[in-house]
Amino acid sequence: MKMPLDTVLSGDHLGKFVSDIFGKHMPFIDLLGMEMVYQGMDKAEIRLPWKDDLMGNPILKVLHGGVTAAILDTVGGLMAILHAVSSWDSV
């Protein structure tokens, strides 16, 4: 994600930028296959396409608890940052 050094981000552009950093520049998120879908400064949507490799119980076909925790941690981190930057005029 290359931008000129004099680029000014504000509002939804800033939120989208933050969301893109999470979705495209964090190796663990990429490893799990999480996809960030920007919905606004006060919402987070993360999609996780099903992979059998992420099952915690192959009999019940249930997602592993560690994957669930990673999703919750990612949503929490993303929302905390979006909330923090939502009051900024620009960056």
Tab-separated table of C-alpha atoms in Angstrom:
chain	number	residue	atom	x	y	z
A	1	MET	CA	0.000	0.000	0.000
A	2	LYS	CA	2.155	2.828	-1.318
A	3	MET	CA	0.944	6.382	-0.853
A	4	PRO	CA	2.671	9.678	-1.456
A	5	LEU	CA	4.077	11.095	1.781
A	6	ASP	CA	1.859	14.165	1.490
A	7	THR	CA	-1.387	12.146	1.330
A	8	VAL	CA	-3.987	13.286	3.859
A	9	LEU	CA	-6.500	10.749	5.133
A	10	SER	CA	-9.675	11.585	6.998
A	11	GLY	CA	-13.062	10.079	7.788
A	12	ASP	CA	-13.916	6.901	5.922
A	13	HIS	CA	-10.671	7.005	3.928
A	14	LEU	CA	-8.748	6.770	7.192
A	15	GLY	CA	-10.991	3.953	8.449
A	16	LYS	CA	-10.579	2.027	5.205
A	17	PHE	CA	-6.800	2.505	5.413
A	18	VAL	CA	-6.710	1.080	8.959
A	19	SER	CA	-8.930	-1.840	7.948
A	20	ASP	CA	-6.690	-2.548	4.945
A	21	ILE	CA	-3.607	-2.635	7.169
A	22	PHE	CA	-5.265	-5.326	9.285
A	23	GLY	CA	-6.441	-7.308	6.285
A	24	LYS	CA	-3.411	-7.073	4.034
A	25	HIS	CA	-0.346	-6.581	6.216
A	26	MET	CA	-0.681	-8.962	9.160
A	27	PRO	CA	0.719	-12.409	8.379
A	28	PHE	CA	-1.327	-14.301	10.994
A	29	ILE	CA	-4.593	-12.875	9.675
A	30	ASP	CA	-3.510	-13.893	6.190
A	31	LEU	CA	-2.556	-17.379	7.402
A	32	LEU	CA	-6.049	-17.943	8.820
A	33	GLY	CA	-7.653	-16.471	5.697
A	34	MET	CA	-9.540	-13.663	7.445
A	35	GLU	CA	-10.939	-10.948	5.203
A	36	MET	CA	-11.671	-7.443	6.507
A	37	VAL	CA	-14.763	-5.800	5.038
A	38	TYR	CA	-14.838	-2.097	5.891
A	39	GLN	CA	-18.322	-1.103	7.081
A	40	GLY	CA	-17.627	2.272	8.681
A	41	MET	CA	-15.808	3.676	11.682
A	42	ASP	CA	-18.207	2.046	14.149
A	43	LYS	CA	-18.501	-1.433	12.621
A	44	ALA	CA	-16.207	-4.334	11.825
A	45	GLU	CA	-16.928	-7.276	9.585
A	46	ILE	CA	-14.487	-10.116	9.292
A	47	ARG	CA	-15.130	-13.002	6.960
A	48	LEU	CA	-13.449	-16.349	7.327
A	49	PRO	CA	-13.964	-18.781	4.467
A	50	TRP	CA	-14.351	-22.321	5.768
A	51	LYS	CA	-11.236	-24.492	5.754
A	52	ASP	CA	-11.241	-27.988	7.214
A	53	ASP	CA	-7.734	-27.248	8.542
A	54	LEU	CA	-9.277	-24.842	11.074
A	55	MET	CA	-11.568	-27.413	12.688
A	56	GLY	CA	-11.181	-28.123	16.363
A	57	ASN	CA	-13.560	-31.080	16.271
A	58	PRO	CA	-13.714	-32.934	12.956
A	59	ILE	CA	-16.668	-35.061	14.084
A	60	LEU	CA	-18.881	-32.034	14.776
A	61	LYS	CA	-17.124	-29.841	12.189
A	62	VAL	CA	-16.668	-27.059	14.734
A	63	LEU	CA	-14.201	-24.209	14.354
A	64	HIS	CA	-11.174	-24.478	16.673
A	65	GLY	CA	-11.440	-22.278	19.766
A	66	GLY	CA	-8.093	-20.659	19.002
A	67	VAL	CA	-9.426	-19.480	15.650
A	68	THR	CA	-12.520	-18.092	17.355
A	69	ALA	CA	-10.289	-16.277	19.860
A	70	ALA	CA	-8.149	-14.883	17.018
A	71	ILE	CA	-11.262	-13.507	15.307
A	72	LEU	CA	-12.455	-11.874	18.536
A	73	ASP	CA	-8.995	-10.435	19.196
A	74	THR	CA	-8.787	-9.037	15.661
A	75	VAL	CA	-12.250	-7.449	15.835
A	76	GLY	CA	-11.402	-5.925	19.219
A	77	GLY	CA	-8.099	-4.519	17.998
A	78	LEU	CA	-9.594	-3.157	14.801
A	79	MET	CA	-12.497	-1.508	16.628
A	80	ALA	CA	-10.193	0.008	19.258
A	81	ILE	CA	-8.032	1.612	16.575
A	82	LEU	CA	-11.025	2.773	14.524
A	83	HIS	CA	-12.530	4.343	17.646
A	84	ALA	CA	-9.240	6.054	18.503
A	85	VAL	CA	-8.806	7.596	15.049
A	86	SER	CA	-12.501	8.429	14.528
A	87	SER	CA	-12.101	11.747	16.337
A	88	TRP	CA	-9.050	12.812	14.329
A	89	ASP	CA	-9.625	15.438	11.687
A	90	SER	CA	-6.975	13.956	9.402
A	91	VAL	CA	-3.679	12.123	9.293
